[in-house]
Every structure is written in C-alpha cells, then in structure tokens.
C-alpha cells in the first residue's frame, strides 16, 4: 500500500513545523503552493536542494507548484541568521544570479509541472507609500521586534540592524499575500530557517483578507558525523553549479558521506521509493565495505542535478579510480574529466622524481619506499623497481595506495 504525502514526508524526514492542525491536511485536494530562493548567489547549494526534493514530492502528489526567484527580496537580502548587515548586491549581479537560479530550477524540476515567477514583477510598480498603507499598516511592531534575530542584532553585543533589513520580512510576507490573491497560493513550503518569515505571510493574509493560509517546513539536514549543518566540503559550500563545485567533486562528496547518515540522505536527496531504499540498505548492511548506499546516493543525486550523461561519466571515472575498471578503457572525455581534477605532470624516465613532483611522495627516497612496497601503479597495474615502466601515448593514471592519484601526460 502506497503512503500518503504526509506519511512519505514524515518517513523521509521532511517534517519540522506546520501551521496545519493535522499533517494529513496535505493529503486531500490539490493545493497551490510556493517555494522561493533569493539570488544571493549564482547557484543553489545542496541545502536548497533538500527543500527542492521535498517540493518534488508535493508535485508528485498532485499539488501545484509556484517556484519563486526573489529578484526583489534579493535587493535587500534576508537578515535572519546573520550577525551583521549584508553587503548589498548590485542590480547587475542580482540579474546574473537570477539567471543561474532559474536554470537550476529548470534542471532539478526538469520533468515536473511548475510555474516560475519573480517577485520583482509585482514590486517594481509598487510605490513606497502604497506599500506602507497596504502592508505596513497591518504589521504590529511588537511582532517584528520580538523575532530572535532582531533581538540579537539590537542587543548590547549586537551589530545593529538597518531599516532595510528589518523590513525584509514585510517584503517576503507580501509575496505570499500577492500570490494568495492573484494565484490562489495557500501554502508556503520552506526550510526551518525560514519559518518566521513564512508565518509572517500567513498572519498578513489573515489580517488583510481574512483568508486561511499555511506553512510547511522541513528541518535543516544535519551531518551525523559532525553534528553540524550538512553540505560543507573542504572548499566550502557544495554548490549545484558545476563551475562552483565540479561534477567530479559533487559526486565525490556524496560518495564519501558517512555510514551513519547515508540512510537519511537517500531518503532526502533521491526519489527512490521506500522498498528500493530498504533493499539497498539491506545489501549495504551485509557488506558496508562495498559502499553500495553511498554509490547509489552519489549517482542518483548527480543525475538529478547534472543529468544522466554526466552522472554516468563520473560514475565510470570514479570506478576506475578505485579499482573497479580500467583507465585505458575510458574515452577521451572521461580522461579529460580526470585531468581537470588531478595534478597533471609530463612523462619522464625518472619515476621517483615524477611521484615527488606530483605530490604522491614527499621526497624521491620516500617514492622509492612506496615503489618497493608495491604501492605504485600505472593505469591500474602495480609496478616494482625491477620492472620497466611504459606509459601509453596520451594520458595515464599514476596511483599511490588506494586514494592518491595523478595524471601523467605522455605526449
């Protein structure tokens, strides 16, 4: 028996707070809902992707999605969670970022039915006095001042807050009001960090039109290995844009998640069904060393974000790196993927000098020790000091141990 939407969201970990009296309220007739992202960067992160996946389940259940790009809200920037004032972005930067976010909406929701909107379209003709009369007049100052981040910013140790950032919540609340009136949107979905802004919209709709509107929020994803917010790599945030986080690094990030959190990530970041996930986990638990759960997760998420062709190429490349395929069988495109990610050095007759120069050894003497121990391989074949090393024409894979690699270019 298939699960209802509320049951599925609970099973996948997409329930934090809601204004509905019962979670089952989302299991009935189609609801027009919205989710928004501000163009504070040219790309979304995997934190945004978690909520996008929740949105996909709403769409799958027959609800009507409005995906919003915050062209207007992005002019100010959400102050919630920020200890200091944001630096305002230029209109040109915001426009460029909007293009990036829109492209990602279209990729992540490629086969989904949704409507794309930009809140700048209804704010550009809204006058200041009109906004104060139609919105500001209905928002109690006590309500705005009581918000936790405002209290922190206004405290003796706080950095203070500008009128612009203080008013951000009014702009977002008006989005909900406008779409409720013009598009019959009655639900906003969001991450838990947007709960306060979203509920402000519910209150504004009630005060101005007397209509009922709701919020459904999901918790932030936590990395069980660290206890911190999920989605950071050594280089910083994990982005959906391949120019900011390469497809290779994106795939590797998921491939390297811990065993203790991989079940949660499979539920949150893939559209695999409960029976499919349970089957994967059963096989994984019998042989954790094979990392089937992480491999499945990496492939599924990369397919959603970067498409099946790129995901398949990266999967093949990764298998070769970790001994599950042959480097010589890779096509030129796949070899170029590796050469863009790994250190590339020219071929030489001095193997130990090569190992030192590409960082696989700290010295030539250390390189020799690795070689004697059988820790060095070329194109998947181990090599030893008494053997002549031959590189094929073009690119070759030089490997030390299990996880250290370089590319040798034998022109």
Coordinates of N, CA, C and O in Angstrom, one line a residue, residues 321-406:
X321 N 39.1 4.9 -10.7 CA 40.0 5.4 -9.6 C 40.1 4.4 -8.5 O 41.2 4.3 -7.9
X322 N 39.0 3.8 -8.2 CA 39.0 2.9 -7.0 C 39.1 1.4 -7.4 O 38.6 0.6 -6.7
X323 N 39.6 1.1 -8.6 CA 40.0 -0.2 -8.9 C 38.8 -1.1 -9.5 O 39.0 -2.3 -9.6
X324 N 37.7 -0.4 -9.9 CA 36.6 -1.2 -10.4 C 36.5 -1.1 -12.0 O 35.5 -1.4 -12.5
X325 N 37.5 -0.6 -12.6 CA 37.5 -0.5 -14.1 C 38.9 -0.2 -14.5 O 39.9 0.1 -13.7
X326 N 39.1 -0.1 -15.8 CA 40.4 0.1 -16.4 C 40.5 1.6 -17.0 O 39.6 2.0 -17.7
X327 N 41.6 2.3 -16.6 CA 41.8 3.6 -17.1 C 41.9 3.6 -18.6 O 41.4 4.6 -19.3
X328 N 42.6 2.6 -19.2 CA 42.8 2.6 -20.6 C 41.5 2.5 -21.4 O 41.4 2.8 -22.6
X329 N 40.4 2.0 -20.7 CA 39.1 1.8 -21.4 C 38.3 3.1 -21.4 O 37.2 3.2 -22.0
X330 N 38.7 4.1 -20.6 CA 38.0 5.4 -20.6 C 38.1 6.1 -21.9 O 39.1 6.0 -22.6
X331 N 37.0 6.8 -22.3 CA 37.0 7.6 -23.5 C 37.7 8.9 -23.2 O 38.0 9.2 -22.1
X332 N 38.0 9.6 -24.3 CA 38.8 10.9 -24.1 C 38.1 11.9 -23.2 O 38.7 12.6 -22.4
X333 N 36.8 12.0 -23.3 CA 36.0 12.9 -22.4 C 36.2 12.5 -21.0 O 36.4 13.4 -20.1
X334 N 36.1 11.2 -20.7 CA 36.3 10.8 -19.3 C 37.7 11.0 -18.8 O 37.9 11.4 -17.6
X335 N 38.7 10.8 -19.6 CA 40.1 11.1 -19.2 C 40.3 12.6 -19.0 O 41.0 13.0 -18.1
X336 N 39.6 13.4 -19.8 CA 39.7 14.9 -19.6 C 39.1 15.3 -18.3 O 39.5 16.3 -17.6
X337 N 38.0 14.6 -17.9 CA 37.4 14.9 -16.6 C 38.4 14.7 -15.5 O 38.6 15.6 -14.6
X338 N 39.2 13.6 -15.5 CA 40.2 13.4 -14.5 C 41.3 14.4 -14.6 O 41.8 14.9 -13.6
X339 N 41.8 14.7 -15.8 CA 42.9 15.6 -15.9 C 42.5 17.0 -15.4 O 43.4 17.8 -15.0
X340 N 41.2 17.4 -15.4 CA 40.8 18.7 -14.9 C 40.8 18.7 -13.4 O 40.8 19.7 -12.7
X341 N 40.7 17.5 -12.7 CA 40.6 17.4 -11.3 C 41.9 17.0 -10.6 O 42.1 17.4 -9.4
X342 N 42.8 16.3 -11.3 CA 44.0 15.8 -10.7 C 45.2 16.6 -11.2 O 45.2 17.2 -12.2
X343 N 46.3 16.4 -10.4 CA 47.6 17.0 -10.8 C 48.1 16.4 -12.1 O 48.1 15.1 -12.2
X344 N 48.5 17.1 -13.1 CA 49.0 16.6 -14.4 C 50.4 16.9 -14.5 O 50.8 18.1 -14.4
X345 N 51.3 15.9 -14.8 CA 52.7 16.1 -15.0 C 53.1 15.4 -16.3 O 52.5 14.5 -16.7
X346 N 54.2 15.9 -16.9 CA 54.7 15.3 -18.1 C 55.4 13.9 -17.8 O 55.9 13.8 -16.7
X347 N 55.4 13.0 -18.7 CA 56.0 11.7 -18.5 C 57.5 11.9 -18.5 O 58.1 12.8 -19.1
X348 N 58.2 11.0 -17.7 CA 59.6 11.1 -17.5 C 60.2 9.7 -17.3 O 59.4 8.8 -16.9
X349 N 61.5 9.6 -17.5 CA 62.1 8.3 -17.2 C 62.4 8.1 -15.7 O 62.6 7.0 -15.2
X350 N 62.3 9.2 -15.0 CA 62.6 9.2 -13.5 C 61.2 9.1 -12.7 O 60.6 10.1 -12.4
X351 N 60.8 7.9 -12.4 CA 59.5 7.7 -11.8 C 59.5 8.4 -10.4 O 58.5 9.0 -10.0
X352 N 60.6 8.3 -9.7 CA 60.6 8.8 -8.3 C 60.5 10.4 -8.3 O 59.9 11.0 -7.5
X353 N 61.1 11.0 -9.3 CA 61.0 12.4 -9.5 C 59.6 12.8 -9.8 O 59.0 13.8 -9.3
X354 N 58.9 12.0 -10.7 CA 57.5 12.2 -11.0 C 56.6 12.1 -9.8 O 55.7 13.0 -9.6
X355 N 56.8 11.1 -9.0 CA 56.0 10.9 -7.8 C 56.2 12.1 -6.8 O 55.2 12.5 -6.2
X356 N 57.4 12.6 -6.7 CA 57.7 13.7 -5.9 C 57.0 15.0 -6.4 O 56.3 15.8 -5.7
X357 N 57.2 15.2 -7.7 CA 56.7 16.5 -8.3 C 55.1 16.6 -8.3 O 54.6 17.6 -8.2
X358 N 54.5 15.4 -8.4 CA 53.0 15.4 -8.5 C 52.4 15.3 -7.1 O 51.2 15.3 -6.9
X359 N 53.2 15.2 -6.0 CA 52.7 15.2 -4.7 C 52.3 13.9 -4.1 O 51.8 13.8 -3.0
X360 N 52.7 12.8 -4.8 CA 52.4 11.5 -4.3 C 53.4 11.0 -3.4 O 53.3 9.9 -2.8
X361 N 54.5 11.7 -3.2 CA 55.6 11.4 -2.3 C 56.2 12.7 -1.8 O 56.3 13.6 -2.6
X362 N 56.7 12.7 -0.6 CA 57.3 13.9 -0.1 C 58.8 14.1 -0.5 O 59.4 15.1 -0.3
X363 N 59.4 13.0 -1.0 CA 60.7 13.0 -1.5 C 61.0 11.9 -2.4 O 60.1 11.0 -2.5
X364 N 62.1 11.9 -3.1 CA 62.4 10.8 -4.0 C 62.7 9.5 -3.3 O 62.3 8.4 -3.7
X365 N 63.3 9.7 -2.1 CA 63.6 8.5 -1.3 C 62.3 7.8 -0.8 O 62.1 6.6 -0.7
X366 N 61.3 8.7 -0.4 CA 60.0 8.2 0.0 C 59.3 7.5 -1.1 O 58.7 6.4 -1.0
X367 N 59.4 8.1 -2.3 CA 58.8 7.5 -3.5 C 59.4 6.1 -3.8 O 58.6 5.2 -4.1
X368 N 60.7 5.9 -3.6 CA 61.3 4.6 -3.8 C 60.7 3.6 -2.8 O 60.5 2.5 -3.1
X369 N 60.5 4.0 -1.5 CA 60.0 3.1 -0.5 C 58.6 2.7 -0.9 O 58.2 1.5 -0.8
X370 N 57.8 3.6 -1.4 CA 56.4 3.2 -1.9 C 56.5 2.2 -3.0 O 55.7 1.3 -3.1
X371 N 57.5 2.4 -3.9 CA 57.6 1.6 -5.1 C 58.0 0.2 -4.7 O 57.5 -0.8 -5.1
X372 N 59.0 0.1 -3.7 CA 59.4 -1.2 -3.3 C 58.3 -2.0 -2.6 O 58.2 -3.2 -2.7
X373 N 57.4 -1.2 -1.9 CA 56.3 -1.8 -1.1 C 55.1 -2.2 -2.0 O 54.2 -2.8 -1.6
X374 N 55.2 -1.9 -3.3 CA 54.1 -2.3 -4.2 C 53.0 -1.4 -4.2 O 51.8 -1.8 -4.5
X375 N 53.2 -0.1 -3.7 CA 52.1 0.8 -3.6 C 51.9 1.7 -4.8 O 51.0 2.6 -4.8
X376 N 52.7 1.5 -5.8 CA 52.6 2.4 -7.0 C 52.0 1.6 -8.2 O 52.5 0.5 -8.5
X377 N 51.1 2.2 -8.9 CA 50.5 1.5 -10.1 C 50.4 2.5 -11.2 O 50.2 3.7 -11.0
X378 N 50.4 2.0 -12.4 CA 50.3 2.8 -13.6 C 49.1 2.2 -14.4 O 49.2 1.0 -14.8
X379 N 48.1 3.0 -14.6 CA 46.9 2.6 -15.4 C 46.3 1.3 -14.8 O 45.9 0.3 -15.5
X380 N 46.4 1.2 -13.4 CA 45.8 0.1 -12.8 C 46.7 -1.1 -12.6 O 46.3 -2.1 -11.9
X381 N 47.9 -1.1 -13.1 CA 48.8 -2.2 -12.9 C 49.9 -1.9 -12.0 O 50.6 -0.8 -12.2
X382 N 50.1 -2.7 -10.9 CA 51.2 -2.4 -10.0 C 52.6 -2.5 -10.7 O 52.8 -3.3 -11.6
X383 N 53.5 -1.7 -10.2 CA 54.8 -1.7 -10.8 C 55.9 -1.8 -9.6 O 55.6 -1.3 -8.5
X384 N 57.0 -2.5 -9.9 CA 58.0 -2.7 -8.9 C 59.4 -2.2 -9.5 O 59.6 -2.1 -10.7
X385 N 60.4 -2.0 -8.6 CA 61.7 -1.4 -9.1 C 62.4 -2.2 -10.2 O 63.1 -1.6 -11.0
X386 N 62.2 -3.5 -10.2 CA 62.9 -4.3 -11.3 C 62.2 -4.3 -12.6 O 62.6 -5.1 -13.5
X387 N 61.1 -3.6 -12.7 CA 60.3 -3.6 -14.0 C 60.5 -2.3 -14.7 O 60.6 -1.2 -14.1
X388 N 60.4 -2.3 -16.0 CA 60.5 -1.1 -16.9 C 59.0 -0.6 -17.0 O 58.1 -1.3 -17.3
X389 N 58.9 0.7 -16.7 CA 57.6 1.4 -16.8 C 57.4 1.9 -18.1 O 58.3 2.6 -18.7
X390 N 56.3 1.6 -18.7 CA 55.9 2.2 -20.0 C 54.6 2.9 -19.9 O 53.6 2.3 -19.4
X391 N 54.5 4.1 -20.4 CA 53.3 4.9 -20.4 C 52.7 4.8 -21.8 O 53.4 4.9 -22.8
X392 N 51.4 4.7 -21.9 CA 50.8 4.7 -23.2 C 50.8 6.2 -23.7 O 50.9 7.1 -22.9
X393 N 50.6 6.3 -25.0 CA 50.5 7.7 -25.6 C 49.3 8.4 -25.0 O 48.2 7.8 -24.9
X394 N 49.5 9.7 -24.7 CA 48.4 10.4 -24.1 C 48.4 10.4 -22.6 O 49.4 10.4 -22.0
X395 N 47.2 10.4 -22.0 CA 47.1 10.4 -20.6 C 47.1 9.1 -19.9 O 46.7 8.1 -20.4
X396 N 47.8 9.1 -18.7 CA 47.9 7.8 -17.9 C 47.6 8.1 -16.5 O 47.8 9.2 -16.0
X397 N 47.1 7.1 -15.8 CA 46.8 7.3 -14.4 C 47.9 6.7 -13.5 O 48.2 5.5 -13.5
X398 N 48.5 7.6 -12.7 CA 49.5 7.2 -11.7 C 48.9 7.2 -10.4 O 48.2 8.2 -10.0
X399 N 49.0 6.1 -9.6 CA 48.3 6.0 -8.4 C 49.3 5.5 -7.3 O 50.1 4.6 -7.5
X400 N 49.1 6.0 -6.1 CA 49.8 5.5 -4.9 C 48.8 5.1 -3.9 O 47.9 5.9 -3.5
X401 N 48.9 3.9 -3.5 CA 47.9 3.3 -2.5 C 46.5 3.3 -3.0 O 46.3 3.1 -4.2
X402 N 45.5 3.6 -2.2 CA 44.1 3.5 -2.6 C 43.5 4.8 -3.1 O 42.6 4.8 -3.9
X403 N 44.0 5.9 -2.5 CA 43.3 7.2 -2.7 C 44.1 8.3 -3.2 O 43.6 9.5 -3.1
X404 N 45.3 8.1 -3.7 CA 46.2 9.2 -4.1 C 46.5 9.0 -5.6 O 47.0 8.0 -6.0
X405 N 46.2 10.1 -6.4 CA 46.2 9.9 -7.9 C 46.9 11.1 -8.5 O 46.9 12.2 -8.0
X406 N 47.4 10.9 -9.7 CA 47.9 12.0 -10.6 C 47.8 11.5 -12.0 O 47.6 10.3 -12.3

